[in-house]
């Protein structure tokens, strides 16, 4: 039916990508399986729906299609993306399309005023849209279209469309071309037409003969007048013959839309380069080909005679047959792989000639598609025939597995017999191969060969050789003619296996054991191995042994050594590896140990390497070495180095020698130093004090743990745990019991079960501590809990009621924030910040209720729990009434101080100097007590003191002036 295609092009970083949506109507006429071709192969489809339900497309030679069985009308929705390629100043987009009867295409392109071309298409319309250009057109039945666009050119003229009509005359093609040219200036424009080597007939502009110029290497003509013009050309292009099909190289101007029509006598098949879809139409005794090409400067045309219809429908096929032949207990088994390939037409069945005396066991296909098979009796001299029926028409390749056998009981033991081989009927070309297999009991030897060629085993294709059971003894190849191969059965000679061994051993020293991990690499040079014997020292324990095709292994002690006998389920050849793990227990105080090594019995060449590592706090030195050569650890094989992450301390190599190599090590054991098994990277505390005498603390520890079971936390005196979580999951803590001989502390200690995680996890504890009720005047005191792990960074936020005034805190921590009023919103923001501290995961801690307003203090300290004293702070506070009383005490104390000083030095006040100074000291104590303890503001005291000091200075100045008085006149001496 009809398809509607919507194309949206997005341009980013100089690249353009199109998102294509297709709505396609499909009518199914019969109730049987139908394959509906939808899109060309390799189309990047992102989604397919039919009537709103997702479906799966099928990949076939015809492309991507949809399989449906029920008749009816369906609506298919397709989505896929296509990338555009840049061409000059624009882009070219090749759109795969469903081959519908008609396609309505709409495309949205970025940019305004674009030069757009769509091939093939009719009724192309361009419409300006916001930030782009919309293209609508009708596309004929085709499997692809080409959309090209570029920015508007600044040239004085442009050629938008060109049409060419050609006809074969003699040894040349006569062309008539029409060019649509638009002139954008009032000046005269020179238009280049064709290269000079083209035989030019005539040039017309708007129906009138025009002048022809030679511009460089091209013909040109002059155009005058702004607006559209039509240029008509007549020229000839010669045909090149002699190398394949007739070829025409047609030079053309580079035009966005170029359409061609070529008439050739007879029935021809025409191909075009650049690739384009060519529509052929037969008119009488001639073929009319029409096509469009993208923007190019040259078009190459080739044609050949069309294939007659009777030959198109003929079937052409060829086959390859691969035989695997083996003999077992009087029966000859043949497994044949038939590779049947149809190169033209289609087939619904495959027929094979079956040799006499064989019975077909089964026929199967790796690709499926077999509905049934039948064996027909022989007719006359014709051999028996087996027919394989297919459940679908075959147009490609099919693999058939035919399993058949023949009895050998009636044949003499040494009498040659023919190998039954399959032949495929009705194929143009046939070839095959025969592989004679040798089993453990019987082998097949060629006795007679005709029309066969001996080849190597490597000539067998991989897909056939991988499925063979047994060893390939002989391989033959034949072509076309029916071969003749006779064989005799024989008992294979058992060859004593010859092999080399390489033993790479990693020796690991622990506190009480010496562990060995040996890799035995065996290389069988000839014959096959069904068993193998390893030798170990008598004082080691075999822990594990792994090997390919391992049946069993047994350990026996004999001659002061342990012998490990290994049996395999099948004979092994080539390369294989055995892994052995063993250990020897060392005694306490043993400072010199002998390293146990493994030997391979029966190896012609044995070599090995020994690497020594220490898994405990031991110092290793060489004590003795015999038949060993020192080796740099960098020369060890990678397979041995990768077995450990510890450094290799000593390395040696050896070859097969007698007596075997010996290695003694001197081991010095050092006491281990205890290290932290867990740590707290950061601890965050939030404490809220209420006026009623309650302090609620939410603690959050970011813990990294390797093997510790509990986190022990000593809480402040009288604390009660409200909740605890570990890694976001609730956990019920336990109370720690004092060990024997220790007194139970008044401060509670809790145990919280933690998990093992080296990346870190949060542990949260919320507890309440009794505190004195906030009165008019007082001092708050609190200290942090004490975890038993090292705390790297501690942060403590304290929130206090804002109805009180607070002095400067005393603390053994670093004070970072002092007396900052915080609103409810500020508190929530601060808590959100704390929740994401130290990269904690998004698990919400238990929230505590906070007032709408408060005063915030913050303290920090590094390794706060590693000092002898707990982290603490002390903070004085006063209520508004208490603050007023404190100010009054400050003023009274200041007044008493100055009065006492004045009274002690003025006799008029009738106070002794001692009493005056005592009164001054009392005033000083009364005035400084609220300032020192409660942090009361001393501004009033300073102002009063300044006034008293100023008054005292005025008084002293006045006294000095009075003492001086007016000068007395000097009396004469009588």
PDB file of C-alpha atoms in Angstrom, residues 390-636:
ATOM      1  CA  UNK A 390      12.391 -29.361   2.689  1.00  0.00           C
ATOM      2  CA  UNK A 391       9.712 -27.378   4.505  1.00  0.00           C
ATOM      3  CA  UNK A 392      10.458 -24.212   2.510  1.00  0.00           C
ATOM      4  CA  UNK A 393      11.886 -23.334  -0.911  1.00  0.00           C
ATOM      5  CA  UNK A 394      15.682 -23.267  -0.682  1.00  0.00           C
ATOM      6  CA  UNK A 395      17.457 -20.369  -2.389  1.00  0.00           C
ATOM      7  CA  UNK A 396      20.738 -20.336  -0.487  1.00  0.00           C
ATOM      8  CA  UNK A 397      22.937 -22.845   1.342  1.00  0.00           C
ATOM      9  CA  UNK A 398      21.894 -25.996   3.220  1.00  0.00           C
ATOM     10  CA  UNK A 399      24.007 -28.347   5.344  1.00  0.00           C
ATOM     11  CA  UNK A 400      22.804 -31.953   5.624  1.00  0.00           C
ATOM     12  CA  UNK A 401      24.251 -34.486   8.036  1.00  0.00           C
ATOM     13  CA  UNK A 402      23.719 -38.059   6.752  1.00  0.00           C
ATOM     14  CA  UNK A 403      24.631 -40.861   9.174  1.00  0.00           C
ATOM     15  CA  UNK A 404      24.756 -44.364   7.674  1.00  0.00           C
ATOM     16  CA  UNK A 405      26.607 -47.621   8.285  1.00  0.00           C
ATOM     17  CA  UNK A 406      27.526 -50.944   6.666  1.00  0.00           C
ATOM     18  CA  UNK A 407      28.136 -54.387   8.190  1.00  0.00           C
ATOM     19  CA  UNK A 408      31.656 -55.892   7.938  1.00  0.00           C
ATOM     20  CA  UNK A 409      30.874 -59.300   9.463  1.00  0.00           C
ATOM     21  CA  UNK A 410      30.600 -61.062   6.094  1.00  0.00           C
ATOM     22  CA  UNK A 411      34.022 -59.804   4.954  1.00  0.00           C
ATOM     23  CA  UNK A 412      37.336 -61.518   5.569  1.00  0.00           C
ATOM     24  CA  UNK A 413      39.654 -59.795   7.999  1.00  0.00           C
ATOM     25  CA  UNK A 414      42.317 -58.956   5.398  1.00  0.00           C
ATOM     26  CA  UNK A 415      39.978 -58.596   2.365  1.00  0.00           C
ATOM     27  CA  UNK A 416      39.730 -55.033   0.943  1.00  0.00           C
ATOM     28  CA  UNK A 417      36.235 -53.556   0.784  1.00  0.00           C
ATOM     29  CA  UNK A 418      34.939 -50.446  -0.868  1.00  0.00           C
ATOM     30  CA  UNK A 419      34.077 -47.343   1.145  1.00  0.00           C
ATOM     31  CA  UNK A 420      30.454 -46.334   0.443  1.00  0.00           C
ATOM     32  CA  UNK A 421      30.394 -42.715  -0.704  1.00  0.00           C
ATOM     33  CA  UNK A 422      27.398 -40.450  -1.309  1.00  0.00           C
ATOM     34  CA  UNK A 423      26.646 -38.665  -4.586  1.00  0.00           C
ATOM     35  CA  UNK A 424      24.240 -35.728  -4.977  1.00  0.00           C
ATOM     36  CA  UNK A 425      21.870 -35.834  -7.953  1.00  0.00           C
ATOM     37  CA  UNK A 426      21.011 -33.026 -10.378  1.00  0.00           C
ATOM     38  CA  UNK A 427      23.823 -30.613  -9.573  1.00  0.00           C
ATOM     39  CA  UNK A 428      26.089 -28.826 -12.035  1.00  0.00           C
ATOM     40  CA  UNK A 429      29.292 -29.386 -10.061  1.00  0.00           C
ATOM     41  CA  UNK A 430      30.184 -31.837  -7.315  1.00  0.00           C
ATOM     42  CA  UNK A 431      33.325 -32.437  -5.273  1.00  0.00           C
ATOM     43  CA  UNK A 432      34.161 -34.061  -1.973  1.00  0.00           C
ATOM     44  CA  UNK A 433      36.644 -35.316   0.603  1.00  0.00           C
ATOM     45  CA  UNK A 434      37.109 -38.571   2.540  1.00  0.00           C
ATOM     46  CA  UNK A 435      38.726 -38.784   5.986  1.00  0.00           C
ATOM     47  CA  UNK A 436      39.673 -42.266   7.274  1.00  0.00           C
ATOM     48  CA  UNK A 437      39.621 -42.242  11.071  1.00  0.00           C
ATOM     49  CA  UNK A 438      41.659 -44.404  13.438  1.00  0.00           C
ATOM     50  CA  UNK A 439      40.169 -45.495  16.756  1.00  0.00           C
ATOM     51  CA  UNK A 440      41.856 -47.204  19.696  1.00  0.00           C
ATOM     52  CA  UNK A 441      40.938 -50.697  18.399  1.00  0.00           C
ATOM     53  CA  UNK A 442      40.684 -50.432  14.609  1.00  0.00           C
ATOM     54  CA  UNK A 443      42.284 -48.343  11.924  1.00  0.00           C
ATOM     55  CA  UNK A 444      41.565 -48.201   8.173  1.00  0.00           C
ATOM     56  CA  UNK A 445      44.361 -48.526   5.623  1.00  0.00           C
ATOM     57  CA  UNK A 446      43.886 -47.670   1.914  1.00  0.00           C
ATOM     58  CA  UNK A 447      44.185 -50.687  -0.417  1.00  0.00           C
ATOM     59  CA  UNK A 448      42.907 -49.269  -3.730  1.00  0.00           C
ATOM     60  CA  UNK A 449      42.555 -45.665  -4.908  1.00  0.00           C
ATOM     61  CA  UNK A 450      40.983 -44.359  -8.109  1.00  0.00           C
ATOM     62  CA  UNK A 451      40.160 -40.778  -9.082  1.00  0.00           C
ATOM     63  CA  UNK A 452      41.325 -39.617  -5.635  1.00  0.00           C
ATOM     64  CA  UNK A 453      44.165 -37.397  -4.475  1.00  0.00           C
ATOM     65  CA  UNK A 454      45.909 -37.724  -1.126  1.00  0.00           C
ATOM     66  CA  UNK A 455      45.986 -34.460   0.816  1.00  0.00           C
ATOM     67  CA  UNK A 456      46.916 -33.356   4.307  1.00  0.00           C
ATOM     68  CA  UNK A 457      44.535 -33.255   7.244  1.00  0.00           C
ATOM     69  CA  UNK A 458      44.690 -29.465   7.240  1.00  0.00           C
ATOM     70  CA  UNK A 459      42.756 -29.462   3.932  1.00  0.00           C
ATOM     71  CA  UNK A 460      39.585 -30.456   5.786  1.00  0.00           C
ATOM     72  CA  UNK A 461      37.384 -27.417   6.467  1.00  0.00           C
ATOM     73  CA  UNK A 462      37.232 -26.330  10.087  1.00  0.00           C
ATOM     74  CA  UNK A 463      33.451 -26.761  10.418  1.00  0.00           C
ATOM     75  CA  UNK A 464      33.856 -30.451   9.456  1.00  0.00           C
ATOM     76  CA  UNK A 465      37.123 -31.251  11.246  1.00  0.00           C
ATOM     77  CA  UNK A 466      35.886 -29.952  14.626  1.00  0.00           C
ATOM     78  CA  UNK A 467      33.121 -32.575  14.779  1.00  0.00           C
ATOM     79  CA  UNK A 468      35.318 -35.631  14.075  1.00  0.00           C
ATOM     80  CA  UNK A 469      35.550 -38.342  16.725  1.00  0.00           C
ATOM     81  CA  UNK A 470      38.963 -39.959  16.465  1.00  0.00           C
ATOM     82  CA  UNK A 471      42.287 -39.384  14.811  1.00  0.00           C
ATOM     83  CA  UNK A 472      42.473 -38.661  11.085  1.00  0.00           C
ATOM     84  CA  UNK A 473      44.763 -41.318   9.578  1.00  0.00           C
ATOM     85  CA  UNK A 474      44.327 -40.586   5.829  1.00  0.00           C
ATOM     86  CA  UNK A 475      42.665 -37.782   3.859  1.00  0.00           C
ATOM     87  CA  UNK A 476      41.571 -37.804   0.191  1.00  0.00           C
ATOM     88  CA  UNK A 477      40.042 -35.262  -2.149  1.00  0.00           C
ATOM     89  CA  UNK A 478      38.102 -35.825  -5.391  1.00  0.00           C
ATOM     90  CA  UNK A 479      36.438 -33.622  -8.027  1.00  0.00           C
ATOM     91  CA  UNK A 480      33.468 -34.384 -10.311  1.00  0.00           C
ATOM     92  CA  UNK A 481      34.147 -38.012 -11.309  1.00  0.00           C
ATOM     93  CA  UNK A 482      32.851 -40.732  -8.965  1.00  0.00           C
ATOM     94  CA  UNK A 483      35.832 -41.975  -6.905  1.00  0.00           C
ATOM     95  CA  UNK A 484      36.753 -45.545  -5.934  1.00  0.00           C
ATOM     96  CA  UNK A 485      38.337 -46.217  -2.520  1.00  0.00           C
ATOM     97  CA  UNK A 486      38.934 -49.671  -1.004  1.00  0.00           C
ATOM     98  CA  UNK A 487      40.358 -50.159   2.498  1.00  0.00           C
ATOM     99  CA  UNK A 488      41.323 -52.916   4.922  1.00  0.00           C
ATOM    100  CA  UNK A 489      40.987 -52.955   8.697  1.00  0.00           C
ATOM    101  CA  UNK A 490      44.034 -53.259  10.947  1.00  0.00           C
ATOM    102  CA  UNK A 491      44.895 -53.005  14.628  1.00  0.00           C
ATOM    103  CA  UNK A 492      46.773 -49.779  15.409  1.00  0.00           C
ATOM    104  CA  UNK A 493      50.201 -50.155  16.946  1.00  0.00           C
ATOM    105  CA  UNK A 494      50.451 -48.629  20.369  1.00  0.00           C
ATOM    106  CA  UNK A 495      53.398 -46.246  20.565  1.00  0.00           C
ATOM    107  CA  UNK A 496      55.143 -45.637  23.865  1.00  0.00           C
ATOM    108  CA  UNK A 497      54.646 -41.991  24.694  1.00  0.00           C
ATOM    109  CA  UNK A 498      57.635 -39.683  24.841  1.00  0.00           C
ATOM    110  CA  UNK A 499      57.154 -36.424  26.645  1.00  0.00           C
ATOM    111  CA  UNK A 500      58.925 -33.476  28.283  1.00  0.00           C
ATOM    112  CA  UNK A 501      57.867 -31.765  31.504  1.00  0.00           C
ATOM    113  CA  UNK A 502      58.252 -28.288  32.932  1.00  0.00           C
ATOM    114  CA  UNK A 503      57.494 -27.773  36.646  1.00  0.00           C
ATOM    115  CA  UNK A 504      56.969 -24.219  37.929  1.00  0.00           C
ATOM    116  CA  UNK A 505      56.585 -24.150  41.724  1.00  0.00           C
ATOM    117  CA  UNK A 506      55.563 -21.293  44.005  1.00  0.00           C
ATOM    118  CA  UNK A 507      56.704 -21.931  47.612  1.00  0.00           C
ATOM    119  CA  UNK A 508      54.807 -19.908  50.255  1.00  0.00           C
ATOM    120  CA  UNK A 509      56.137 -19.681  53.823  1.00  0.00           C
ATOM    121  CA  UNK A 510      53.679 -19.131  56.675  1.00  0.00           C
ATOM    122  CA  UNK A 511      54.076 -19.317  60.444  1.00  0.00           C
ATOM    123  CA  UNK A 512      53.525 -23.075  60.638  1.00  0.00           C
ATOM    124  CA  UNK A 513      53.531 -24.479  57.079  1.00  0.00           C
ATOM    125  CA  UNK A 514      55.387 -24.515  53.798  1.00  0.00           C
ATOM    126  CA  UNK A 515      52.901 -24.519  50.914  1.00  0.00           C
ATOM    127  CA  UNK A 516      53.694 -25.499  47.377  1.00  0.00           C
ATOM    128  CA  UNK A 517      51.666 -24.696  44.245  1.00  0.00           C
ATOM    129  CA  UNK A 518      53.143 -26.472  41.213  1.00  0.00           C
ATOM    130  CA  UNK A 519      52.103 -26.176  37.571  1.00  0.00           C
ATOM    131  CA  UNK A 520      53.275 -29.192  35.544  1.00  0.00           C
ATOM    132  CA  UNK A 521      53.321 -28.446  31.809  1.00  0.00           C
ATOM    133  CA  UNK A 522      53.526 -31.714  29.825  1.00  0.00           C
ATOM    134  CA  UNK A 523      54.460 -31.777  26.140  1.00  0.00           C
ATOM    135  CA  UNK A 524      53.786 -35.153  24.464  1.00  0.00           C
ATOM    136  CA  UNK A 525      56.225 -35.418  21.568  1.00  0.00           C
ATOM    137  CA  UNK A 526      55.045 -38.800  20.266  1.00  0.00           C
ATOM    138  CA  UNK A 527      52.449 -41.380  21.202  1.00  0.00           C
ATOM    139  CA  UNK A 528      49.728 -40.793  23.782  1.00  0.00           C
ATOM    140  CA  UNK A 529      49.629 -40.669  27.538  1.00  0.00           C
ATOM    141  CA  UNK A 530      46.961 -42.552  29.470  1.00  0.00           C
ATOM    142  CA  UNK A 531      48.667 -42.278  32.867  1.00  0.00           C
ATOM    143  CA  UNK A 532      51.357 -40.258  34.590  1.00  0.00           C
ATOM    144  CA  UNK A 533      53.300 -40.537  37.878  1.00  0.00           C
ATOM    145  CA  UNK A 534      54.472 -37.660  40.081  1.00  0.00           C
ATOM    146  CA  UNK A 535      56.943 -37.914  42.980  1.00  0.00           C
ATOM    147  CA  UNK A 536      56.688 -35.888  46.218  1.00  0.00           C
ATOM    148  CA  UNK A 537      58.674 -35.957  49.480  1.00  0.00           C
ATOM    149  CA  UNK A 538      57.339 -38.313  52.149  1.00  0.00           C
ATOM    150  CA  UNK A 539      56.576 -35.599  54.752  1.00  0.00           C
ATOM    151  CA  UNK A 540      54.156 -33.490  52.648  1.00  0.00           C
ATOM    152  CA  UNK A 541      50.381 -33.618  52.411  1.00  0.00           C
ATOM    153  CA  UNK A 542      48.746 -33.528  48.966  1.00  0.00           C
ATOM    154  CA  UNK A 543      45.954 -30.910  49.082  1.00  0.00           C
ATOM    155  CA  UNK A 544      44.589 -30.769  45.550  1.00  0.00           C
ATOM    156  CA  UNK A 545      45.275 -32.071  42.042  1.00  0.00           C
ATOM    157  CA  UNK A 546      43.572 -31.003  38.818  1.00  0.00           C
ATOM    158  CA  UNK A 547      44.225 -32.253  35.291  1.00  0.00           C
ATOM    159  CA  UNK A 548      42.337 -32.519  31.973  1.00  0.00           C
ATOM    160  CA  UNK A 549      40.323 -35.726  31.480  1.00  0.00           C
ATOM    161  CA  UNK A 550      41.228 -36.840  35.020  1.00  0.00           C
ATOM    162  CA  UNK A 551      39.786 -40.226  35.980  1.00  0.00           C
ATOM    163  CA  UNK A 552      41.461 -40.707  39.377  1.00  0.00           C
ATOM    164  CA  UNK A 553      44.705 -40.286  41.275  1.00  0.00           C
ATOM    165  CA  UNK A 554      46.176 -42.457  44.027  1.00  0.00           C
ATOM    166  CA  UNK A 555      48.981 -41.750  46.500  1.00  0.00           C
ATOM    167  CA  UNK A 556      51.331 -44.457  47.786  1.00  0.00           C
ATOM    168  CA  UNK A 557      54.472 -44.290  49.920  1.00  0.00           C
ATOM    169  CA  UNK A 558      57.486 -46.259  48.781  1.00  0.00           C
ATOM    170  CA  UNK A 559      61.247 -45.793  48.992  1.00  0.00           C
ATOM    171  CA  UNK A 560      61.090 -42.746  51.224  1.00  0.00           C
ATOM    172  CA  UNK A 561      58.921 -40.793  48.754  1.00  0.00           C
ATOM    173  CA  UNK A 562      55.253 -40.405  47.853  1.00  0.00           C
ATOM    174  CA  UNK A 563      54.165 -41.504  44.389  1.00  0.00           C
ATOM    175  CA  UNK A 564      51.025 -39.953  42.865  1.00  0.00           C
ATOM    176  CA  UNK A 565      49.616 -42.177  40.093  1.00  0.00           C
ATOM    177  CA  UNK A 566      47.298 -40.236  37.732  1.00  0.00           C
ATOM    178  CA  UNK A 567      44.911 -41.975  35.319  1.00  0.00           C
ATOM    179  CA  UNK A 568      43.152 -40.177  32.449  1.00  0.00           C
ATOM    180  CA  UNK A 569      39.779 -40.945  30.896  1.00  0.00           C
ATOM    181  CA  UNK A 570      41.314 -40.773  27.423  1.00  0.00           C
ATOM    182  CA  UNK A 571      44.715 -40.823  25.812  1.00  0.00           C
ATOM    183  CA  UNK A 572      46.226 -37.356  25.839  1.00  0.00           C
ATOM    184  CA  UNK A 573      48.551 -35.867  23.299  1.00  0.00           C
ATOM    185  CA  UNK A 574      49.983 -32.472  22.554  1.00  0.00           C
ATOM    186  CA  UNK A 575      50.201 -30.018  25.443  1.00  0.00           C
ATOM    187  CA  UNK A 576      48.316 -30.142  28.733  1.00  0.00           C
ATOM    188  CA  UNK A 577      48.796 -28.880  32.285  1.00  0.00           C
ATOM    189  CA  UNK A 578      48.450 -30.417  35.750  1.00  0.00           C
ATOM    190  CA  UNK A 579      48.015 -28.250  38.865  1.00  0.00           C
ATOM    191  CA  UNK A 580      49.208 -29.675  42.213  1.00  0.00           C
ATOM    192  CA  UNK A 581      48.902 -28.106  45.685  1.00  0.00           C
ATOM    193  CA  UNK A 582      50.663 -29.548  48.739  1.00  0.00           C
ATOM    194  CA  UNK A 583      52.023 -28.447  52.125  1.00  0.00           C
ATOM    195  CA  UNK A 584      54.433 -29.461  54.866  1.00  0.00           C
ATOM    196  CA  UNK A 585      53.876 -28.552  58.528  1.00  0.00           C
ATOM    197  CA  UNK A 586      56.920 -27.069  60.275  1.00  0.00           C
ATOM    198  CA  UNK A 587      57.749 -27.466  63.983  1.00  0.00           C
ATOM    199  CA  UNK A 588      58.076 -24.626  66.509  1.00  0.00           C
ATOM    200  CA  UNK A 589      61.562 -23.252  66.718  1.00  0.00           C
ATOM    201  CA  UNK A 590      62.620 -24.730  63.392  1.00  0.00           C
ATOM    202  CA  UNK A 591      64.845 -22.022  61.914  1.00  0.00           C
ATOM    203  CA  UNK A 592      66.077 -23.974  58.868  1.00  0.00           C
ATOM    204  CA  UNK A 593      63.644 -25.756  56.551  1.00  0.00           C
ATOM    205  CA  UNK A 594      63.961 -27.893  53.430  1.00  0.00           C
ATOM    206  CA  UNK A 595      61.774 -26.868  50.489  1.00  0.00           C
ATOM    207  CA  UNK A 596      59.695 -29.794  49.110  1.00  0.00           C
ATOM    208  CA  UNK A 597      59.753 -30.060  45.309  1.00  0.00           C
ATOM    209  CA  UNK A 598      57.796 -32.162  42.801  1.00  0.00           C
ATOM    210  CA  UNK A 599      59.283 -34.506  40.157  1.00  0.00           C
ATOM    211  CA  UNK A 600      57.707 -36.033  37.021  1.00  0.00           C
ATOM    212  CA  UNK A 601      58.613 -39.670  36.448  1.00  0.00           C
ATOM    213  CA  UNK A 602      59.362 -40.831  32.896  1.00  0.00           C
ATOM    214  CA  UNK A 603      60.009 -37.404  31.395  1.00  0.00           C
ATOM    215  CA  UNK A 604      62.841 -37.326  28.869  1.00  0.00           C
ATOM    216  CA  UNK A 605      63.597 -33.713  29.692  1.00  0.00           C
ATOM    217  CA  UNK A 606      62.466 -32.110  32.916  1.00  0.00           C
ATOM    218  CA  UNK A 607      63.170 -28.551  33.865  1.00  0.00           C
ATOM    219  CA  UNK A 608      61.670 -26.296  36.443  1.00  0.00           C
ATOM    220  CA  UNK A 609      61.645 -23.028  38.314  1.00  0.00           C
ATOM    221  CA  UNK A 610      61.148 -22.348  42.012  1.00  0.00           C
ATOM    222  CA  UNK A 611      59.900 -19.035  43.426  1.00  0.00           C
ATOM    223  CA  UNK A 612      59.833 -18.335  47.186  1.00  0.00           C
ATOM    224  CA  UNK A 613      57.483 -15.881  48.912  1.00  0.00           C
ATOM    225  CA  UNK A 614      56.625 -15.157  52.566  1.00  0.00           C
ATOM    226  CA  UNK A 615      53.009 -14.880  53.720  1.00  0.00           C
ATOM    227  CA  UNK A 616      53.895 -14.095  57.353  1.00  0.00           C
ATOM    228  CA  UNK A 617      56.335 -11.850  59.218  1.00  0.00           C
ATOM    229  CA  UNK A 618      59.327 -14.067  58.558  1.00  0.00           C
ATOM    230  CA  UNK A 619      62.742 -13.235  57.148  1.00  0.00           C
ATOM    231  CA  UNK A 620      63.941 -15.722  54.525  1.00  0.00           C
ATOM    232  CA  UNK A 621      67.536 -16.368  53.494  1.00  0.00           C
ATOM    233  CA  UNK A 622      69.177 -19.102  51.491  1.00  0.00           C
ATOM    234  CA  UNK A 623      70.842 -21.727  53.724  1.00  0.00           C
ATOM    235  CA  UNK A 624      71.878 -24.290  51.115  1.00  0.00           C
ATOM    236  CA  UNK A 625      71.246 -24.970  47.424  1.00  0.00           C
ATOM    237  CA  UNK A 626      72.270 -28.009  45.372  1.00  0.00           C
ATOM    238  CA  UNK A 627      71.735 -28.553  41.636  1.00  0.00           C
ATOM    239  CA  UNK A 628      70.061 -25.114  41.438  1.00  0.00           C
ATOM    240  CA  UNK A 629      70.921 -21.902  39.602  1.00  0.00           C
ATOM    241  CA  UNK A 630      69.896 -18.488  40.907  1.00  0.00           C
ATOM    242  CA  UNK A 631      67.371 -16.642  38.813  1.00  0.00           C
ATOM    243  CA  UNK A 632      66.241 -13.032  38.736  1.00  0.00           C
ATOM    244  CA  UNK A 633      62.517 -12.815  39.643  1.00  0.00           C
ATOM    245  CA  UNK A 634      61.885 -10.802  36.468  1.00  0.00           C
ATOM    246  CA  UNK A 635      62.850 -13.900  34.419  1.00  0.00           C
ATOM    247  CA  UNK A 636      60.104 -16.053  35.961  1.00  0.00           C
TER     248      UNK A 636
END
